[in-house]
mmCIF file of N, CA and C in Angstrom:
data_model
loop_
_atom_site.group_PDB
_atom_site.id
_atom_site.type_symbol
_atom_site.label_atom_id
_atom_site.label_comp_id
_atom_site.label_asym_id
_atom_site.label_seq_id
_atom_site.Cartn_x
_atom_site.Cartn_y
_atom_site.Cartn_z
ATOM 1 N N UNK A 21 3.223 48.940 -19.384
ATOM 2 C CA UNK A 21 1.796 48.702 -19.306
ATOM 3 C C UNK A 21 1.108 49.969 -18.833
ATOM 4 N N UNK A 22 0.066 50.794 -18.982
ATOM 5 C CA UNK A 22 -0.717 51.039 -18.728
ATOM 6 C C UNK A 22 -2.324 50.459 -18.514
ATOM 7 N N UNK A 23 -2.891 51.360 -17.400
ATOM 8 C CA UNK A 23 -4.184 50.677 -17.120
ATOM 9 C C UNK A 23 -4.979 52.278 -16.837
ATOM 10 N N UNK A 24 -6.358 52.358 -16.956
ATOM 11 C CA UNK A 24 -7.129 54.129 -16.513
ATOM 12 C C UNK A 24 -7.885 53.304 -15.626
ATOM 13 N N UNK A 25 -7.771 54.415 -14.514
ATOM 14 C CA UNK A 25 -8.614 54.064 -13.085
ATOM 15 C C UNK A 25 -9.095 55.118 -12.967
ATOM 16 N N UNK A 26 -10.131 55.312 -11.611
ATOM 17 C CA UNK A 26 -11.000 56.174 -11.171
ATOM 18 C C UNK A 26 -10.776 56.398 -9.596
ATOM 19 N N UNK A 27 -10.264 57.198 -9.043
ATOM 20 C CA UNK A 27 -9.803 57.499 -7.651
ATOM 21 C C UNK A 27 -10.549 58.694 -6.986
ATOM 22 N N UNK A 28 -11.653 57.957 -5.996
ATOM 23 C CA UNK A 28 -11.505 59.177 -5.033
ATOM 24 C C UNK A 28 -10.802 59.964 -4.058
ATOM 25 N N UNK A 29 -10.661 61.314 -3.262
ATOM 26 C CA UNK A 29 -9.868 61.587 -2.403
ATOM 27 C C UNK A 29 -9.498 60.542 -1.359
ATOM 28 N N UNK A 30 -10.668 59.772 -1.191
ATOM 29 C CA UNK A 30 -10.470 58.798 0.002
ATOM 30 C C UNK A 30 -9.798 57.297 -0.301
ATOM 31 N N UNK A 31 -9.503 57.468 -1.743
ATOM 32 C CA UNK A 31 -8.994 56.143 -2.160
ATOM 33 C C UNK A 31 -7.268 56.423 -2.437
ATOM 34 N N UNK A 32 -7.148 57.614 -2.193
ATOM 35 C CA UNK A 32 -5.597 58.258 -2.621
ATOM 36 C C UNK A 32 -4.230 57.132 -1.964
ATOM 37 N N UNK A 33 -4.656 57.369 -0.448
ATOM 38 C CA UNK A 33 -3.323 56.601 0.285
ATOM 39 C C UNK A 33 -3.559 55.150 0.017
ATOM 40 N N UNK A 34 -5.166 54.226 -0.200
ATOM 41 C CA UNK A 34 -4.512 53.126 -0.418
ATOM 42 C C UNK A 34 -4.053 52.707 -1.572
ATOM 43 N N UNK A 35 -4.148 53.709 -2.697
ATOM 44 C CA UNK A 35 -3.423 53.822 -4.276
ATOM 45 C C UNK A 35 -2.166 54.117 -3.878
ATOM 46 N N UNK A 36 -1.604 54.886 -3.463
ATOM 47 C CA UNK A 36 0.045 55.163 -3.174
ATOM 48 C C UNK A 36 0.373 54.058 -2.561
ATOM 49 N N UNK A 37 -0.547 53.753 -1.335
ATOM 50 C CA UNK A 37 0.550 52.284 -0.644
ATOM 51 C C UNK A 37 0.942 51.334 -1.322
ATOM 52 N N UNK A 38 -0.528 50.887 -2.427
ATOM 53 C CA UNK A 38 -0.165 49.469 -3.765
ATOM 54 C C UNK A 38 0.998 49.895 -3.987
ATOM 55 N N UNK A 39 1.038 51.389 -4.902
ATOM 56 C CA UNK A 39 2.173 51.851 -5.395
ATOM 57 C C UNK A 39 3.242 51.961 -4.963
ATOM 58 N N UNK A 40 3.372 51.848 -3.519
ATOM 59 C CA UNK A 40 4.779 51.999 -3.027
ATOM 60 C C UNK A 40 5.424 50.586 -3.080
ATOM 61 N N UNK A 41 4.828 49.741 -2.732
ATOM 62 C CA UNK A 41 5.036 47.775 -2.749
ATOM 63 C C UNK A 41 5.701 47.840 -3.861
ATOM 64 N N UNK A 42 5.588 48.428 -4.950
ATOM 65 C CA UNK A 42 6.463 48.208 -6.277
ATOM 66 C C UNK A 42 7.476 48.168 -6.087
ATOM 67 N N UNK A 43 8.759 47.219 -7.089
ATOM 68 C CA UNK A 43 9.995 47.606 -7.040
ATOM 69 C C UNK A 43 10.291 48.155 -8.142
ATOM 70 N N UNK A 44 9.206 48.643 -8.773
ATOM 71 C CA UNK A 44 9.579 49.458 -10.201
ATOM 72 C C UNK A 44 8.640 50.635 -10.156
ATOM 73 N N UNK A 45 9.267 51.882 -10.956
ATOM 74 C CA UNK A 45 8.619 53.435 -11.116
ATOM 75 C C UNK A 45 7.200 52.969 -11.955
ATOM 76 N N UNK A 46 6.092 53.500 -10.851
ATOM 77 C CA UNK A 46 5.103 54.050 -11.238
ATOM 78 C C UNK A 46 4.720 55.436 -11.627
ATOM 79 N N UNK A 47 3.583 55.881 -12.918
ATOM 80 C CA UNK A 47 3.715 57.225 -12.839
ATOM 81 C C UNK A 47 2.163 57.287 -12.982
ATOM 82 N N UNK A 48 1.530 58.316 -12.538
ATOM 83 C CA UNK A 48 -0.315 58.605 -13.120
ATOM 84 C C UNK A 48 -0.694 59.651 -13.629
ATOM 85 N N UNK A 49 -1.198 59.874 -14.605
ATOM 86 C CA UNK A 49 -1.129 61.032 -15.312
ATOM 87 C C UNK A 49 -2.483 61.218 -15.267
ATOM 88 N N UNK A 50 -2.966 62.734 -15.981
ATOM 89 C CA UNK A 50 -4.127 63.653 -16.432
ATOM 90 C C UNK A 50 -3.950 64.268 -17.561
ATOM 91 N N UNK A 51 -4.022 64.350 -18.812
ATOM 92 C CA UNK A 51 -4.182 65.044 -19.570
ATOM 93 C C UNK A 51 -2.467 65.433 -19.561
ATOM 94 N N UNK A 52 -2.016 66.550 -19.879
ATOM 95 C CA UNK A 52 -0.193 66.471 -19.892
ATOM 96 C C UNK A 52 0.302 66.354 -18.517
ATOM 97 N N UNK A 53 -0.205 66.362 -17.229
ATOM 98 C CA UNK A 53 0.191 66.214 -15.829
ATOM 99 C C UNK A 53 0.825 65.038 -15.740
ATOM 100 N N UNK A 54 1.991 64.546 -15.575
ATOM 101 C CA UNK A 54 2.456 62.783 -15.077
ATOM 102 C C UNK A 54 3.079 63.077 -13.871
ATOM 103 N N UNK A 55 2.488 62.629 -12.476
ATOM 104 C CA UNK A 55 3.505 62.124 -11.593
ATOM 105 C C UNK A 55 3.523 61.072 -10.815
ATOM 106 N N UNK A 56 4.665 60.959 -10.142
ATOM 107 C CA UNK A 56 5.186 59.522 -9.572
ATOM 108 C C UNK A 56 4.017 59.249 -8.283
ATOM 109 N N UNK A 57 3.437 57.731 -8.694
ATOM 110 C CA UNK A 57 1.789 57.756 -8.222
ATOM 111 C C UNK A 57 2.171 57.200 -6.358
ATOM 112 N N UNK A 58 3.674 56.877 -6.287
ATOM 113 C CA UNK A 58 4.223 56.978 -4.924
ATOM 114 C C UNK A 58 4.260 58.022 -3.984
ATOM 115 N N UNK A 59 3.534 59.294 -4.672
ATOM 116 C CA UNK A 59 3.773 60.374 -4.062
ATOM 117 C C UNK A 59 1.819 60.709 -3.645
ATOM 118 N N UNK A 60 2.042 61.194 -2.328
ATOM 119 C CA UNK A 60 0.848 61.343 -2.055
ATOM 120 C C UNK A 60 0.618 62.539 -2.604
ATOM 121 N N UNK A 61 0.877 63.182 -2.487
ATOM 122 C CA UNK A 61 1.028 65.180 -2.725
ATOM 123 C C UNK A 61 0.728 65.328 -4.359
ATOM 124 N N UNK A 62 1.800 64.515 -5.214
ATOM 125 C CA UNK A 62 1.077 64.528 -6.796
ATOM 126 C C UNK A 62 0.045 64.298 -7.001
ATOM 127 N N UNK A 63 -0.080 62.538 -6.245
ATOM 128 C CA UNK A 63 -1.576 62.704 -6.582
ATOM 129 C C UNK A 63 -2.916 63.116 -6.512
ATOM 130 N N UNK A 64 -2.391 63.939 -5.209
ATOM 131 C CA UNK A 64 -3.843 64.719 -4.957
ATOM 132 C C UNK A 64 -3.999 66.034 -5.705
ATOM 133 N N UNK A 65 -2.532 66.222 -6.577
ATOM 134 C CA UNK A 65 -2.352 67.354 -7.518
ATOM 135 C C UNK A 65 -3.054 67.067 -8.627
ATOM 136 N N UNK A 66 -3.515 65.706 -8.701
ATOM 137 C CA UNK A 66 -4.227 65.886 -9.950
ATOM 138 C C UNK A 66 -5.602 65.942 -9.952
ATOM 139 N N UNK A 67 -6.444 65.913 -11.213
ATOM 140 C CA UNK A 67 -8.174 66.033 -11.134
ATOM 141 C C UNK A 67 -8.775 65.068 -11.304
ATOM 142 N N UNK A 68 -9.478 64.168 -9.358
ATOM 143 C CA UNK A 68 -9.736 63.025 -9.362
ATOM 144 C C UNK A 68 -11.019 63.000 -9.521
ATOM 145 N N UNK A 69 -11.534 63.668 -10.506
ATOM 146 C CA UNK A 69 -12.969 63.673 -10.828
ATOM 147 C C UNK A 69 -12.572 62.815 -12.524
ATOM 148 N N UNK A 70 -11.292 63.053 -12.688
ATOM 149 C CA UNK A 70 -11.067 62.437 -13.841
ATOM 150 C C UNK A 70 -10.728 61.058 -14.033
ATOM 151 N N UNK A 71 -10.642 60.342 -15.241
ATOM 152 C CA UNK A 71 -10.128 58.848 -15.322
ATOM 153 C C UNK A 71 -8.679 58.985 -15.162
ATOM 154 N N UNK A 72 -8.123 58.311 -14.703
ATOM 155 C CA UNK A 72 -6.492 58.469 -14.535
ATOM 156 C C UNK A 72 -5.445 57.377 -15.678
ATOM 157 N N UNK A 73 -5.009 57.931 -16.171
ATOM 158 C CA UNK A 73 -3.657 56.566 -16.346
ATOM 159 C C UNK A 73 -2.757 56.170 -15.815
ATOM 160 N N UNK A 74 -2.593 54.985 -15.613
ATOM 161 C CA UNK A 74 -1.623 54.386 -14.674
ATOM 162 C C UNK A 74 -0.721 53.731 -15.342
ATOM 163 N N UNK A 75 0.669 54.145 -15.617
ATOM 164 C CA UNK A 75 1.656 53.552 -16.307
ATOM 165 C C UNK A 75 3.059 52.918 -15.329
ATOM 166 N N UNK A 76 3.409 51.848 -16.056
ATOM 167 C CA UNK A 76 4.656 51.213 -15.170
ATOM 168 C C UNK A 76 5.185 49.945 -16.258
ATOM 169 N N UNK A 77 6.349 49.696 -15.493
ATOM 170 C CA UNK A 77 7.515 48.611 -16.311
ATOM 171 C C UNK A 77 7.140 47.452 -15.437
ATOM 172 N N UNK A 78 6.619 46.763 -15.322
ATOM 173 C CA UNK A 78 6.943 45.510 -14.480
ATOM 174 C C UNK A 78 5.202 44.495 -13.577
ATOM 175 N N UNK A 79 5.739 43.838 -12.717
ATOM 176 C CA UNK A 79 4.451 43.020 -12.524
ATOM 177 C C UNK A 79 4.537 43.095 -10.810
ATOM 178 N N UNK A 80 3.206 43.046 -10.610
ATOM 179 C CA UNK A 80 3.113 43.126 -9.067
ATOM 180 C C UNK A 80 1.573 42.716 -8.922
ATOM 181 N N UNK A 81 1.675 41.507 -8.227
ATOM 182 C CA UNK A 81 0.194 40.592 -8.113
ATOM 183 C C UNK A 81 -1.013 41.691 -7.554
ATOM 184 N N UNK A 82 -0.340 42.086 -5.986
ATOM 185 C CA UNK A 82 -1.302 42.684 -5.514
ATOM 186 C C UNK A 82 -1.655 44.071 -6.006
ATOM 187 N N UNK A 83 -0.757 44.549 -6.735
ATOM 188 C CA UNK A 83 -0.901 45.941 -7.431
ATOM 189 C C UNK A 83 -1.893 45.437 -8.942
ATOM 190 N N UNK A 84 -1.603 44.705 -9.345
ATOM 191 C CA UNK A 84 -2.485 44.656 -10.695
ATOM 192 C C UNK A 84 -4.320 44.063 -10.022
ATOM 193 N N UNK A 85 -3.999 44.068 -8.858
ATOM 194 C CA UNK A 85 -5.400 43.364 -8.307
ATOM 195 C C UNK A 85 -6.187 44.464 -7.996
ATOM 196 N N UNK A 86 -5.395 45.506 -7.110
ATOM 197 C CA UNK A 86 -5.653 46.586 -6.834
ATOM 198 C C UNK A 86 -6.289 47.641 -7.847
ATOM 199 N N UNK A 87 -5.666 47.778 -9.010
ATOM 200 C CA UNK A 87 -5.629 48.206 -10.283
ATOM 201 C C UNK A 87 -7.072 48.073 -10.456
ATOM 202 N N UNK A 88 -7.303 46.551 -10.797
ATOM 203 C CA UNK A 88 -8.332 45.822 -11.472
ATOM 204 C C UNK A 88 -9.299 46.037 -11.149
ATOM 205 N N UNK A 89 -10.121 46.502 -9.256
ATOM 206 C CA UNK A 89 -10.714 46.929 -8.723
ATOM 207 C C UNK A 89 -11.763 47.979 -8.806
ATOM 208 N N UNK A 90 -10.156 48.943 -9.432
ATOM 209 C CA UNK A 90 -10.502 50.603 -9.329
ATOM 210 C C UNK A 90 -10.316 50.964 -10.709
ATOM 211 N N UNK A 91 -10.583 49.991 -12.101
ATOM 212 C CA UNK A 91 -10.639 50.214 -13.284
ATOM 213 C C UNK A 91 -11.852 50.975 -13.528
ATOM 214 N N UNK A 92 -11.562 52.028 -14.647
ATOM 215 C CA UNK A 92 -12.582 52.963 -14.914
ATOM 216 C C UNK A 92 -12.987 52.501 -16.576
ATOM 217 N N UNK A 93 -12.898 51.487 -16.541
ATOM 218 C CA UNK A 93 -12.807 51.078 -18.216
ATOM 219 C C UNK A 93 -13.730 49.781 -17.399
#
């Protein structure tokens, strides 16, 4: 599944924390940039002025809620 969100600097750690609750690899990409959206450090590597994609294998209530929130679509 993928989903595109919109993240500010100040929204970073509670995006990694959803992301960490997973028991499956998350990744968030920019344009050719993909990294693992568990990582605080990637994601502030990327350009959060941009829409993001959020890709993953699996289901997680409070993560797809989270998601749903911070949809840029």
């Amino acid at each position: 599944m993928s989903k595109i969100i919109k993240l500010s600097p100040n929204q970073v750690k509670d995006f990694v924390s959803a992301a960490t609750k997973c028991d499956f690899d998350v990744d968030i990409s920019y344009n050719r940039f993909t990294v693992d959206a568990k990582s605080i450090l990637g994601v502030f590597g990327l350009d959060l002025g941009q829409p993001l994609k959020v890709s993953y294998r699996g289901f997680n209530e409070d993560f797809e809620n989270y998601l749903a929130a911070h949809s840029a679509c």
